[in-house]
Short mmCIF file of C-alpha atoms and ligand atoms in Angstrom, two decimals:
data_model
loop_
_atom_site.label_atom_id
_atom_site.label_comp_id
_atom_site.label_asym_id
_atom_site.label_seq_id
_atom_site.Cartn_x
_atom_site.Cartn_y
_atom_site.Cartn_z
CA MET A 1 -9.67 100.73 -13.18
CA ALA A 2 -7.76 97.47 -12.95
CA SER A 3 -4.03 97.91 -13.33
CA VAL A 4 -2.22 95.92 -15.97
CA ASN A 5 0.96 93.91 -15.46
CA LYS A 6 1.19 94.77 -11.80
CA LYS A 7 2.01 92.30 -9.07
CA SER A 8 -1.31 91.80 -7.34
CA PHE A 9 -0.46 89.11 -4.82
CA GLU A 10 0.70 90.54 -1.53
CA TYR A 11 1.35 88.47 1.55
CA ASP A 12 2.85 88.85 4.95
CA PRO A 13 5.24 85.94 5.61
CA HIS A 14 4.59 86.34 9.35
CA THR A 15 0.92 85.51 8.97
CA LEU A 16 1.38 82.43 6.81
CA PRO A 17 -0.39 79.34 8.15
CA ASN A 18 1.94 76.97 9.95
CA GLY A 19 2.41 74.05 7.58
CA GLU A 20 4.00 71.71 10.12
CA ASN A 21 1.15 69.19 10.09
CA PHE A 22 0.18 69.50 6.45
CA LYS A 23 0.86 67.27 3.46
CA PHE A 24 1.00 68.60 -0.08
CA HIS A 25 1.27 66.92 -3.44
CA LEU A 26 2.62 68.78 -6.45
CA VAL A 27 1.72 67.56 -9.93
CA VAL A 28 4.20 68.99 -12.41
CA SER A 29 3.94 69.00 -16.20
CA GLU A 30 7.04 68.20 -18.26
CA TRP A 31 6.05 70.50 -21.13
CA ASN A 32 8.03 73.77 -20.98
CA LYS A 33 9.91 72.28 -18.09
CA THR A 34 12.33 75.17 -17.57
CA ILE A 35 9.22 77.11 -16.59
CA THR A 36 7.39 74.39 -14.63
CA TYR A 37 10.51 73.38 -12.68
CA SER A 38 11.08 76.96 -11.69
CA LEU A 39 7.46 77.20 -10.52
CA SER A 40 7.69 73.94 -8.57
CA SER A 41 10.98 74.77 -6.92
CA ALA A 42 9.59 78.15 -5.75
CA ALA A 43 6.47 76.39 -4.44
CA ILE A 44 8.54 73.81 -2.55
CA LYS A 45 10.78 76.49 -1.00
CA THR A 46 7.72 78.43 0.15
CA LEU A 47 6.12 75.34 1.70
CA LEU A 48 9.34 74.47 3.53
CA LYS A 49 9.60 78.05 4.81
CA ALA A 50 6.10 77.68 6.20
CA GLY A 51 7.20 74.65 8.21
CA VAL A 52 5.99 71.83 5.94
CA LYS A 53 8.21 68.78 6.45
CA GLU A 54 10.17 67.66 3.41
CA GLU A 55 8.75 64.15 3.65
CA ASN A 56 5.26 65.64 3.46
CA ILE A 57 5.82 67.13 0.03
CA LEU A 58 5.33 64.64 -2.79
CA ILE A 59 5.99 65.39 -6.45
CA TRP A 60 4.21 63.71 -9.37
CA SER A 61 5.40 64.20 -12.94
CA VAL A 62 3.02 64.19 -15.89
CA PRO A 63 3.85 64.60 -19.61
CA GLY A 64 1.83 67.75 -20.35
CA SER A 65 -0.67 70.15 -18.84
CA PHE A 66 -3.58 68.14 -20.18
CA GLU A 67 -2.43 65.25 -17.93
CA LEU A 68 -2.51 67.52 -14.85
CA ILE A 69 -6.19 66.63 -14.50
CA TYR A 70 -5.64 62.89 -14.23
CA GLY A 71 -2.44 63.34 -12.20
CA SER A 72 -4.20 65.62 -9.73
CA LYS A 73 -7.12 63.22 -9.44
CA LYS A 74 -4.69 60.43 -8.52
CA ALA A 75 -2.89 62.68 -6.06
CA GLN A 76 -6.19 63.63 -4.38
CA LYS A 77 -6.81 59.94 -3.63
CA ASN A 78 -3.81 59.98 -1.26
CA ASN A 79 -5.65 62.54 0.82
CA PRO A 80 -3.09 65.34 1.13
CA ASN A 81 -4.25 68.71 2.51
CA ALA A 82 -4.00 70.16 -1.00
CA VAL A 83 -2.68 69.38 -4.45
CA ILE A 84 -0.85 71.98 -6.54
CA ALA A 85 -1.15 71.47 -10.31
CA ILE A 86 1.76 73.10 -12.12
CA GLY A 87 1.91 73.67 -15.87
CA SER A 88 2.94 76.12 -18.56
CA ILE A 89 0.89 76.37 -21.74
CA ILE A 90 2.37 78.58 -24.43
CA GLN A 91 0.47 79.57 -27.53
CA GLY A 92 1.59 77.99 -30.79
CA GLN A 93 0.23 78.45 -34.27
CA THR A 94 -2.97 76.46 -33.88
CA LYS A 95 -6.06 76.38 -31.73
CA HIS A 96 -4.48 73.64 -29.61
CA PHE A 97 -3.54 76.28 -27.03
CA GLU A 98 -7.17 77.26 -26.48
CA TYR A 99 -8.36 73.66 -26.19
CA ILE A 100 -5.68 72.70 -23.70
CA CYS A 101 -6.20 75.86 -21.61
CA GLN A 102 -9.95 75.29 -21.46
CA ALA A 103 -9.71 71.59 -20.75
CA VAL A 104 -7.20 72.03 -17.95
CA THR A 105 -9.10 74.90 -16.34
CA HIS A 106 -12.42 73.04 -16.41
CA GLY A 107 -10.82 69.73 -15.45
CA ILE A 108 -9.19 71.19 -12.37
CA LYS A 109 -12.34 73.09 -11.48
CA ASP A 110 -14.27 69.79 -11.65
CA LEU A 111 -11.79 68.12 -9.31
CA ASN A 112 -12.39 70.91 -6.80
CA VAL A 113 -16.13 70.41 -7.09
CA LYS A 114 -16.01 66.64 -6.71
CA SER A 115 -13.42 66.13 -3.97
CA ASP A 116 -12.74 67.60 -0.54
CA VAL A 117 -9.04 67.90 -1.39
CA PRO A 118 -8.45 71.31 -3.01
CA VAL A 119 -6.44 71.48 -6.22
CA ILE A 120 -4.59 74.76 -6.68
CA PHE A 121 -4.33 76.05 -10.23
CA CYS A 122 -0.72 76.98 -10.97
CA VAL A 123 -0.92 76.81 -14.74
CA LEU A 124 0.57 79.66 -16.73
CA THR A 125 -1.27 80.36 -19.99
CA ASP A 126 0.96 82.68 -21.98
CA TYR A 127 1.23 84.01 -25.50
CA ASN A 128 5.01 83.56 -25.53
CA ILE A 129 7.97 82.25 -23.55
CA ASP A 130 8.94 85.73 -22.30
CA GLN A 131 5.60 86.12 -20.55
CA ALA A 132 6.08 82.69 -18.98
CA LYS A 133 9.60 83.57 -17.81
CA ALA A 134 8.39 86.84 -16.33
CA ARG A 135 5.92 84.92 -14.12
CA SER A 136 8.14 82.03 -13.09
CA GLY A 137 10.93 83.92 -11.37
CA GLY A 138 11.16 87.04 -13.54
CA LYS A 139 9.90 90.57 -13.23
CA TYR A 140 6.37 89.59 -12.22
CA GLY A 141 7.49 87.26 -9.48
CA ASN A 142 6.97 83.54 -9.30
CA LYS A 143 3.46 82.09 -9.44
CA GLY A 144 4.80 79.00 -7.66
CA VAL A 145 5.11 81.08 -4.48
CA GLU A 146 1.51 82.26 -4.83
CA ALA A 147 0.30 78.73 -5.43
CA ALA A 148 2.08 77.44 -2.31
CA ILE A 149 0.59 80.20 -0.17
CA THR A 150 -2.84 79.51 -1.62
CA ALA A 151 -2.40 75.80 -0.83
CA LEU A 152 -1.47 76.61 2.78
CA LYS A 153 -4.51 78.86 3.13
CA MET A 154 -6.86 76.31 1.61
CA ALA A 155 -5.42 73.56 3.81
CA GLU A 156 -6.53 75.41 6.91
CA LEU A 157 -9.69 76.98 5.52
CA VAL A 158 -12.00 78.07 8.33
CA PRO A 159 -14.62 80.81 8.63
CA ASN A 160 -13.10 84.25 9.19
CA PRO A 161 -14.70 86.01 12.17
CA LYS A 162 -12.74 89.23 11.47
CA LEU A 163 -14.86 89.93 8.39
CA LYS A 164 -18.12 90.18 10.39
C1 DLZ B 201 0.66 69.13 -27.36
C2 DLZ B 201 0.99 70.27 -26.46
C3 DLZ B 201 1.25 71.55 -26.97
C4 DLZ B 201 1.22 71.85 -28.43
N1 DLZ B 201 1.58 72.56 -26.18
C5 DLZ B 201 1.65 72.36 -24.85
C6 DLZ B 201 2.01 73.42 -23.98
O1 DLZ B 201 2.32 74.55 -24.37
N2 DLZ B 201 2.05 73.15 -22.65
C7 DLZ B 201 1.73 71.93 -22.13
O2 DLZ B 201 1.77 71.76 -20.91
N3 DLZ B 201 1.40 70.90 -22.94
C8 DLZ B 201 1.37 71.08 -24.27
N4 DLZ B 201 1.03 70.05 -25.09
C9 DLZ B 201 0.88 68.70 -24.52
C10 DLZ B 201 -0.53 68.41 -23.95
O3 DLZ B 201 -0.72 69.04 -22.72
C11 DLZ B 201 -0.70 66.89 -23.76
O4 DLZ B 201 0.38 66.39 -23.02
C12 DLZ B 201 -0.79 66.12 -25.06
O5 DLZ B 201 -1.81 66.65 -25.87
C13 DLZ B 201 -1.05 64.61 -24.81
O6 DLZ B 201 -2.30 64.42 -24.15
#
């Protein structure tokens, strides 16, 4: 049975891809910015730890998560090794939450289908601010770290002979 509320992302920092020759663009939403800034700063720290040069990390700001789609599309055109889309959508009292979550998920999926530059989905979709805090540097870790590691892995995606 799947476990609930358990950290499921394990990684060995010694086996992280070397990011020395990679370029990454982060597209960060201004909505719920205490959350998104905490995600982006964890992502940046992780990339730097993996050897990515500071000048090879570019940050784009967009007003809300809905704009992550357009922002990421623009970022892809600069041909980085990967784009990380960072947002925090928190449920309000209307169906807006569902529409934004769906649009952003499908929009980013479409960008991955259409372009060779991967876009990593670092968008928290939470029922309340406490859940968002718990996943952006709280008791469930920081999803920005996971997104950065995913970006590094996608940047050097090659077939894995060990799985044969
Ligand atoms: C309008 C809106 C609302 C209600 N909630 C959020 C949210 O929780 N997180 C988020 O990133 N953005 C939200 N937005 C803004 C939309 O993403 C978008 O910026 C506007 O609808 C303008 O296109």
